[in-house]
Amino acid sequence: MRILHTSDWHLGRTLHGVDLLDHQAAYLDHLVELARAESVHAVVVAGDVYDRALPPVRAVELLSETLARLAEVTRVILTPGNHDSATRLGFGAAVMRPEVHVRAKVADVGAPVVVPGEDGEEAWVYALPYLDPDATRRALSPDPTDPEQDLARSHEAVMRAAMDRVRADVAARRAAGGRGHVVVAAHAFVVGGLPSESERDIRVGGVESVPAGVFEGADYVALGHWHRWQQYSEGGVTAIMPGSIEVPGFGSWDRGSVALVTLGEGPVCVQRLEIGTLQARELSVDAGDLRGTEDLVAAIEAHADPD
């Protein structure tokens, strides 16, 4: 069973006034060809598909074209991140072609996309949308009709509740004789991650992170949010953050990458594949042109994105 894991496309993003959509289209061309060449059973996109809740029309068109192309070679499973509007990303999900699965509803966190492999092998992919504590701590509580049972106002609390639903569903499937690899896709800060300058702050109630151990019971956790490659291991959980297409920020930084995941009888095998269609760009200001702090501020403001 082979899965291609990617995240944080941020379609529609601009970098200091420069439109990145042509570069993003080149990345997605490469991704489609990679999915075809590696004969993967699914492509999992772990959030932040768009850069903002109201993406430009060209970004929407690029996503539509990419999903259609991926559907010709494999299944594709995507879920919203904190930059996306879950409602807009999930619009029309019920009438999309059967190879495309957009999981944007909190109510569906305990229902997997079943991905068939060879010889009866399956992967159960639980794609969790970004779980904002304020918006989900009641929906994920033991009794949503009772405000007294609202979960704590933290990312860890809502993620634990979502994973409780995942584990309950896995237990029921296995009790019925099912045998599947458990894959969880989630968009979240994970303890120990190294941020770049380009992630949006999603701290709520003083608790911004979740420990990797929250995902206990998963064979593989397909993470999104951090814009650099990260690998986590806690409590037997294999979790990967593949990083963004690009990591806009000052100083040198990693190139974009995806994770090629092989699930079988033995340990999970993960290969990091760098995206060869984009070159990492280093942002800098020539210090020789600056005479003091005021010049530095002026130089930064001159390159600032108006958004």
Short mmCIF file of C-alpha atoms in Angstrom, two decimals:
data_model
loop_
_atom_site.label_atom_id
_atom_site.label_comp_id
_atom_site.label_asym_id
_atom_site.label_seq_id
_atom_site.Cartn_x
_atom_site.Cartn_y
_atom_site.Cartn_z
CA MET A 1 0.00 0.00 0.00
CA ARG A 2 1.61 3.24 -1.17
CA ILE A 3 0.42 6.74 -0.24
CA LEU A 4 1.76 10.12 -1.34
CA HIS A 5 1.42 12.64 1.49
CA THR A 6 1.57 16.38 0.86
CA SER A 7 0.26 19.50 2.59
CA ASP A 8 0.26 23.28 2.73
CA TRP A 9 -0.14 24.15 -0.94
CA HIS A 10 -1.37 27.67 -0.06
CA LEU A 11 -2.78 28.17 -3.54
CA GLY A 12 -3.23 31.85 -4.29
CA ARG A 13 -0.38 33.01 -2.08
CA THR A 14 1.72 36.01 -3.00
CA LEU A 15 5.29 36.53 -1.84
CA HIS A 16 5.96 40.21 -1.21
CA GLY A 17 3.69 41.18 -4.08
CA VAL A 18 4.80 38.40 -6.45
CA ASP A 19 2.09 36.01 -7.65
CA LEU A 20 3.24 32.40 -7.00
CA LEU A 21 0.45 30.62 -8.86
CA ASP A 22 2.56 29.68 -11.89
CA HIS A 23 5.16 28.14 -9.55
CA GLN A 24 2.43 26.33 -7.64
CA ALA A 25 1.01 24.99 -10.92
CA ALA A 26 4.46 23.61 -11.77
CA TYR A 27 4.58 21.86 -8.39
CA LEU A 28 1.17 20.30 -8.96
CA ASP A 29 2.21 19.12 -12.43
CA HIS A 30 5.14 17.36 -10.77
CA LEU A 31 2.86 15.90 -8.09
CA VAL A 32 0.48 14.40 -10.66
CA GLU A 33 3.37 12.82 -12.55
CA LEU A 34 4.85 11.52 -9.30
CA ALA A 35 1.54 9.89 -8.34
CA ARG A 36 1.43 8.22 -11.75
CA ALA A 37 5.08 7.11 -11.75
CA GLU A 38 4.91 5.66 -8.22
CA SER A 39 1.52 3.97 -8.79
CA VAL A 40 0.27 5.22 -5.42
CA HIS A 41 -3.08 4.09 -4.07
CA ALA A 42 -3.92 7.55 -2.74
CA VAL A 43 -2.70 11.13 -2.45
CA VAL A 44 -3.41 12.67 0.97
CA VAL A 45 -3.41 16.48 1.30
CA ALA A 46 -3.28 17.50 4.97
CA GLY A 47 -4.74 20.99 4.95
CA ASP A 48 -4.06 24.57 3.88
CA VAL A 49 -4.99 23.81 0.30
CA TYR A 50 -5.69 27.53 -0.23
CA ASP A 51 -3.84 30.43 1.34
CA ARG A 52 -6.99 32.19 2.51
CA ALA A 53 -10.69 31.59 3.06
CA LEU A 54 -11.60 33.56 -0.09
CA PRO A 55 -9.09 32.30 -2.68
CA PRO A 56 -8.70 34.01 -6.08
CA VAL A 57 -10.56 32.49 -9.01
CA ARG A 58 -7.35 31.26 -10.66
CA ALA A 59 -6.45 29.32 -7.50
CA VAL A 60 -9.88 27.64 -7.45
CA GLU A 61 -9.50 26.74 -11.13
CA LEU A 62 -6.03 25.30 -10.51
CA LEU A 63 -7.31 23.10 -7.68
CA SER A 64 -10.23 21.87 -9.80
CA GLU A 65 -7.93 20.98 -12.71
CA THR A 66 -5.44 19.25 -10.40
CA LEU A 67 -8.08 17.13 -8.67
CA ALA A 68 -9.45 16.05 -12.06
CA ARG A 69 -5.97 15.02 -13.21
CA LEU A 70 -5.15 13.17 -9.98
CA ALA A 71 -8.50 11.34 -10.14
CA GLU A 72 -7.41 9.85 -13.45
CA VAL A 73 -4.50 8.03 -11.78
CA THR A 74 -5.42 7.51 -8.11
CA ARG A 75 -7.68 8.52 -5.24
CA VAL A 76 -7.17 11.90 -3.61
CA ILE A 77 -8.18 12.77 -0.06
CA LEU A 78 -7.96 16.33 1.20
CA THR A 79 -9.06 18.22 4.25
CA PRO A 80 -9.02 21.92 5.22
CA GLY A 81 -6.37 23.62 7.33
CA ASN A 82 -6.54 26.82 9.34
CA HIS A 83 -6.07 28.94 6.19
CA ASP A 84 -8.98 27.32 4.36
CA SER A 85 -12.69 27.85 4.70
CA ALA A 86 -13.99 24.37 5.47
CA THR A 87 -17.41 25.29 4.04
CA ARG A 88 -16.01 26.57 0.74
CA LEU A 89 -13.47 23.79 0.32
CA GLY A 90 -16.12 21.17 1.07
CA PHE A 91 -18.77 22.70 -1.19
CA GLY A 92 -19.92 20.16 -3.77
CA ALA A 93 -18.06 17.27 -2.12
CA ALA A 94 -21.17 15.08 -2.35
CA VAL A 95 -21.29 15.32 -6.15
CA MET A 96 -17.56 15.03 -6.88
CA ARG A 97 -16.24 12.05 -8.80
CA PRO A 98 -15.80 8.97 -6.57
CA GLU A 99 -11.99 9.19 -6.64
CA VAL A 100 -12.02 12.60 -4.92
CA HIS A 101 -12.79 12.82 -1.19
CA VAL A 102 -13.01 16.22 0.54
CA ARG A 103 -13.40 15.75 4.29
CA ALA A 104 -14.44 19.11 5.74
CA LYS A 105 -17.08 18.19 8.35
CA VAL A 106 -16.30 17.68 12.03
CA ALA A 107 -19.09 15.11 12.20
CA ASP A 108 -17.13 12.84 9.84
CA VAL A 109 -13.92 12.57 11.90
CA GLY A 110 -14.72 8.98 12.89
CA ALA A 111 -15.56 7.83 9.37
CA PRO A 112 -12.60 6.83 7.16
CA VAL A 113 -12.08 6.85 3.44
CA VAL A 114 -11.43 3.19 2.68
CA VAL A 115 -8.59 2.83 0.15
CA PRO A 116 -8.31 -0.66 -1.36
CA GLY A 117 -4.95 -2.15 -2.26
CA GLU A 118 -3.89 -5.52 -3.67
CA ASP A 119 -5.03 -8.90 -2.34
CA GLY A 120 -7.72 -7.48 -0.06
CA GLU A 121 -5.37 -5.01 1.63
CA GLU A 122 -6.92 -1.73 2.79
CA ALA A 123 -5.98 1.61 4.30
CA TRP A 124 -8.49 3.40 6.50
CA VAL A 125 -7.76 7.10 6.06
CA TYR A 126 -9.29 9.31 8.76
CA ALA A 127 -8.96 12.86 7.38
CA LEU A 128 -9.55 15.37 10.18
CA PRO A 129 -10.33 18.97 9.22
CA TYR A 130 -8.57 21.72 11.16
CA LEU A 131 -10.19 21.61 14.61
CA ASP A 132 -10.56 25.11 15.98
CA PRO A 133 -11.23 24.68 19.71
CA ASP A 134 -13.84 27.45 19.90
CA ALA A 135 -15.79 25.98 16.97
CA THR A 136 -15.49 22.28 17.86
CA ARG A 137 -15.18 21.81 21.62
CA ARG A 138 -18.95 21.40 21.94
CA ALA A 139 -19.46 19.30 18.80
CA LEU A 140 -16.74 16.87 19.96
CA SER A 141 -17.86 16.76 23.60
CA PRO A 142 -19.47 13.64 25.11
CA ASP A 143 -22.88 15.36 24.96
CA PRO A 144 -23.15 18.33 22.52
CA THR A 145 -26.55 19.21 23.99
CA ASP A 146 -25.04 19.91 27.41
CA PRO A 147 -22.84 23.06 27.63
CA GLU A 148 -21.48 21.79 30.95
CA GLN A 149 -19.65 19.06 29.05
CA ASP A 150 -17.84 21.35 26.59
CA LEU A 151 -14.22 20.32 26.14
CA ALA A 152 -11.33 22.44 27.37
CA ARG A 153 -10.48 25.36 25.11
CA SER A 154 -7.31 23.87 23.65
CA HIS A 155 -6.10 22.11 20.52
CA GLU A 156 -5.02 19.08 22.50
CA ALA A 157 -8.50 18.60 24.01
CA VAL A 158 -10.34 18.64 20.68
CA MET A 159 -7.72 16.49 18.94
CA ARG A 160 -7.89 13.88 21.71
CA ALA A 161 -11.68 13.78 21.38
CA ALA A 162 -11.43 13.36 17.60
CA MET A 163 -8.89 10.56 18.00
CA ASP A 164 -11.16 8.83 20.53
CA ARG A 165 -13.75 8.64 17.74
CA VAL A 166 -11.15 7.32 15.32
CA ARG A 167 -10.02 4.60 17.75
CA ALA A 168 -13.62 3.60 18.46
CA ASP A 169 -14.29 3.16 14.74
CA VAL A 170 -11.08 1.19 14.24
CA ALA A 171 -11.99 -1.11 17.14
CA ALA A 172 -15.45 -1.72 15.67
CA ARG A 173 -14.03 -2.53 12.24
CA ARG A 174 -11.47 -4.93 13.67
CA ALA A 175 -14.09 -6.61 15.84
CA ALA A 176 -16.04 -7.26 12.64
CA GLY A 177 -12.98 -8.91 11.09
CA GLY A 178 -11.60 -5.90 9.20
CA ARG A 179 -7.87 -5.58 8.59
CA GLY A 180 -6.71 -2.16 7.54
CA HIS A 181 -3.75 0.17 7.93
CA VAL A 182 -4.81 3.17 10.02
CA VAL A 183 -3.83 6.52 8.50
CA VAL A 184 -4.78 9.80 10.18
CA ALA A 185 -4.47 13.12 8.35
CA ALA A 186 -4.46 16.17 10.64
CA HIS A 187 -3.55 19.84 10.44
CA ALA A 188 -2.03 20.89 13.76
CA PHE A 189 0.99 22.12 15.69
CA VAL A 190 2.78 19.08 17.12
CA VAL A 191 5.09 19.30 20.13
CA GLY A 192 8.72 19.53 19.06
CA GLY A 193 8.12 21.06 15.63
CA LEU A 194 10.38 23.81 14.25
CA PRO A 195 8.37 26.72 12.81
CA SER A 196 9.35 28.99 9.94
CA GLU A 197 8.30 32.62 9.53
CA SER A 198 5.29 31.81 7.35
CA GLU A 199 2.88 29.80 9.52
CA ARG A 200 -0.19 31.58 10.85
CA ASP A 201 -0.48 31.58 14.66
CA ILE A 202 -3.34 29.30 15.78
CA ARG A 203 -2.78 29.45 19.54
CA VAL A 204 -5.98 29.26 21.57
CA GLY A 205 -6.34 29.31 25.34
CA GLY A 206 -2.59 29.20 25.87
CA VAL A 207 -2.27 25.70 24.37
CA GLU A 208 -1.18 25.69 20.75
CA SER A 209 0.34 22.22 20.42
CA VAL A 210 -0.63 18.58 20.64
CA PRO A 211 1.79 15.79 21.64
CA ALA A 212 2.44 13.16 18.98
CA GLY A 213 1.16 10.55 21.46
CA VAL A 214 -2.37 11.87 20.94
CA PHE A 215 -2.37 9.90 17.69
CA GLU A 216 -1.78 6.54 19.40
CA GLY A 217 -3.28 3.70 17.40
CA ALA A 218 -2.45 5.13 13.98
CA ASP A 219 0.04 3.36 11.74
CA TYR A 220 0.87 6.63 10.00
CA VAL A 221 -0.04 10.25 10.75
CA ALA A 222 -0.07 12.58 7.75
CA LEU A 223 0.41 16.02 9.27
CA GLY A 224 0.14 19.52 7.90
CA HIS A 225 0.87 23.04 9.15
CA TRP A 226 4.62 23.45 9.76
CA HIS A 227 6.34 24.57 6.57
CA ARG A 228 9.50 22.51 7.03
CA TRP A 229 9.96 18.73 6.90
CA GLN A 230 9.46 17.25 10.37
CA GLN A 231 9.45 13.67 11.65
CA TYR A 232 7.95 12.65 14.99
CA SER A 233 8.09 9.42 16.95
CA GLU A 234 6.23 8.96 20.21
CA GLY A 235 4.44 5.93 21.60
CA GLY A 236 5.05 3.90 18.45
CA VAL A 237 3.44 6.56 16.23
CA THR A 238 5.09 7.46 12.91
CA ALA A 239 4.15 11.02 12.02
CA ILE A 240 5.51 13.17 9.21
CA MET A 241 5.10 16.85 8.36
CA PRO A 242 6.19 17.13 4.69
CA GLY A 243 6.35 20.93 4.66
CA SER A 244 4.96 23.53 2.31
CA ILE A 245 5.52 23.92 -1.42
CA GLU A 246 7.76 26.83 -0.45
CA VAL A 247 8.73 28.39 2.88
CA PRO A 248 8.72 32.17 2.35
CA GLY A 249 10.98 33.81 4.89
CA PHE A 250 14.33 35.51 5.39
CA GLY A 251 17.42 33.30 5.39
CA SER A 252 17.99 29.88 3.81
CA TRP A 253 15.35 27.19 4.07
CA ASP A 254 14.44 23.74 2.87
CA ARG A 255 13.02 22.94 -0.53
CA GLY A 256 9.47 21.69 -0.81
CA SER A 257 8.97 17.95 -0.38
CA VAL A 258 6.41 15.17 -0.18
CA ALA A 259 6.37 11.89 1.73
CA LEU A 260 6.07 8.58 -0.12
CA VAL A 261 4.65 6.16 2.46
CA THR A 262 4.68 2.38 2.13
CA LEU A 263 2.43 0.41 4.47
CA GLY A 264 2.85 -3.34 4.75
CA GLU A 265 3.47 -6.16 7.18
CA GLY A 266 6.57 -4.56 8.69
CA PRO A 267 7.36 -1.04 9.92
CA VAL A 268 6.07 1.95 7.99
CA CYS A 269 8.57 3.03 5.32
CA VAL A 270 8.76 6.76 4.55
CA GLN A 271 10.79 8.33 1.75
CA ARG A 272 11.28 12.07 1.53
CA LEU A 273 11.04 13.23 -2.09
CA GLU A 274 12.11 16.78 -2.83
CA ILE A 275 10.13 18.69 -5.39
CA GLY A 276 12.44 19.31 -8.30
CA THR A 277 10.33 21.86 -10.17
CA LEU A 278 10.87 24.72 -7.70
CA GLN A 279 14.06 26.32 -6.54
CA ALA A 280 14.34 27.54 -2.97
CA ARG A 281 14.59 31.31 -2.91
CA GLU A 282 16.50 33.19 -0.21
CA LEU A 283 15.10 36.58 0.79
CA SER A 284 17.64 39.20 1.73
CA VAL A 285 18.33 42.92 1.83
CA ASP A 286 21.75 44.25 0.82
CA ALA A 287 23.21 45.65 4.03
CA GLY A 288 25.38 48.02 1.97
CA ASP A 289 22.27 49.93 0.97
CA LEU A 290 21.23 50.54 4.58
CA ARG A 291 22.43 53.37 6.79
CA GLY A 292 20.54 52.52 9.97
CA THR A 293 17.39 51.13 11.57
CA GLU A 294 15.11 53.53 9.70
CA ASP A 295 16.50 52.33 6.36
CA LEU A 296 16.00 48.68 7.39
CA VAL A 297 12.37 49.32 8.33
CA ALA A 298 11.82 51.20 5.05
CA ALA A 299 13.35 48.31 3.06
CA ILE A 300 11.10 45.75 4.75
CA GLU A 301 8.00 47.89 4.25
CA ALA A 302 8.86 48.35 0.58
CA HIS A 303 8.78 44.55 0.11
CA ALA A 304 5.81 43.89 2.38
CA ASP A 305 2.77 42.12 1.04
CA PRO A 306 -0.21 44.53 1.25
CA ASP A 307 -2.31 41.66 2.60
#
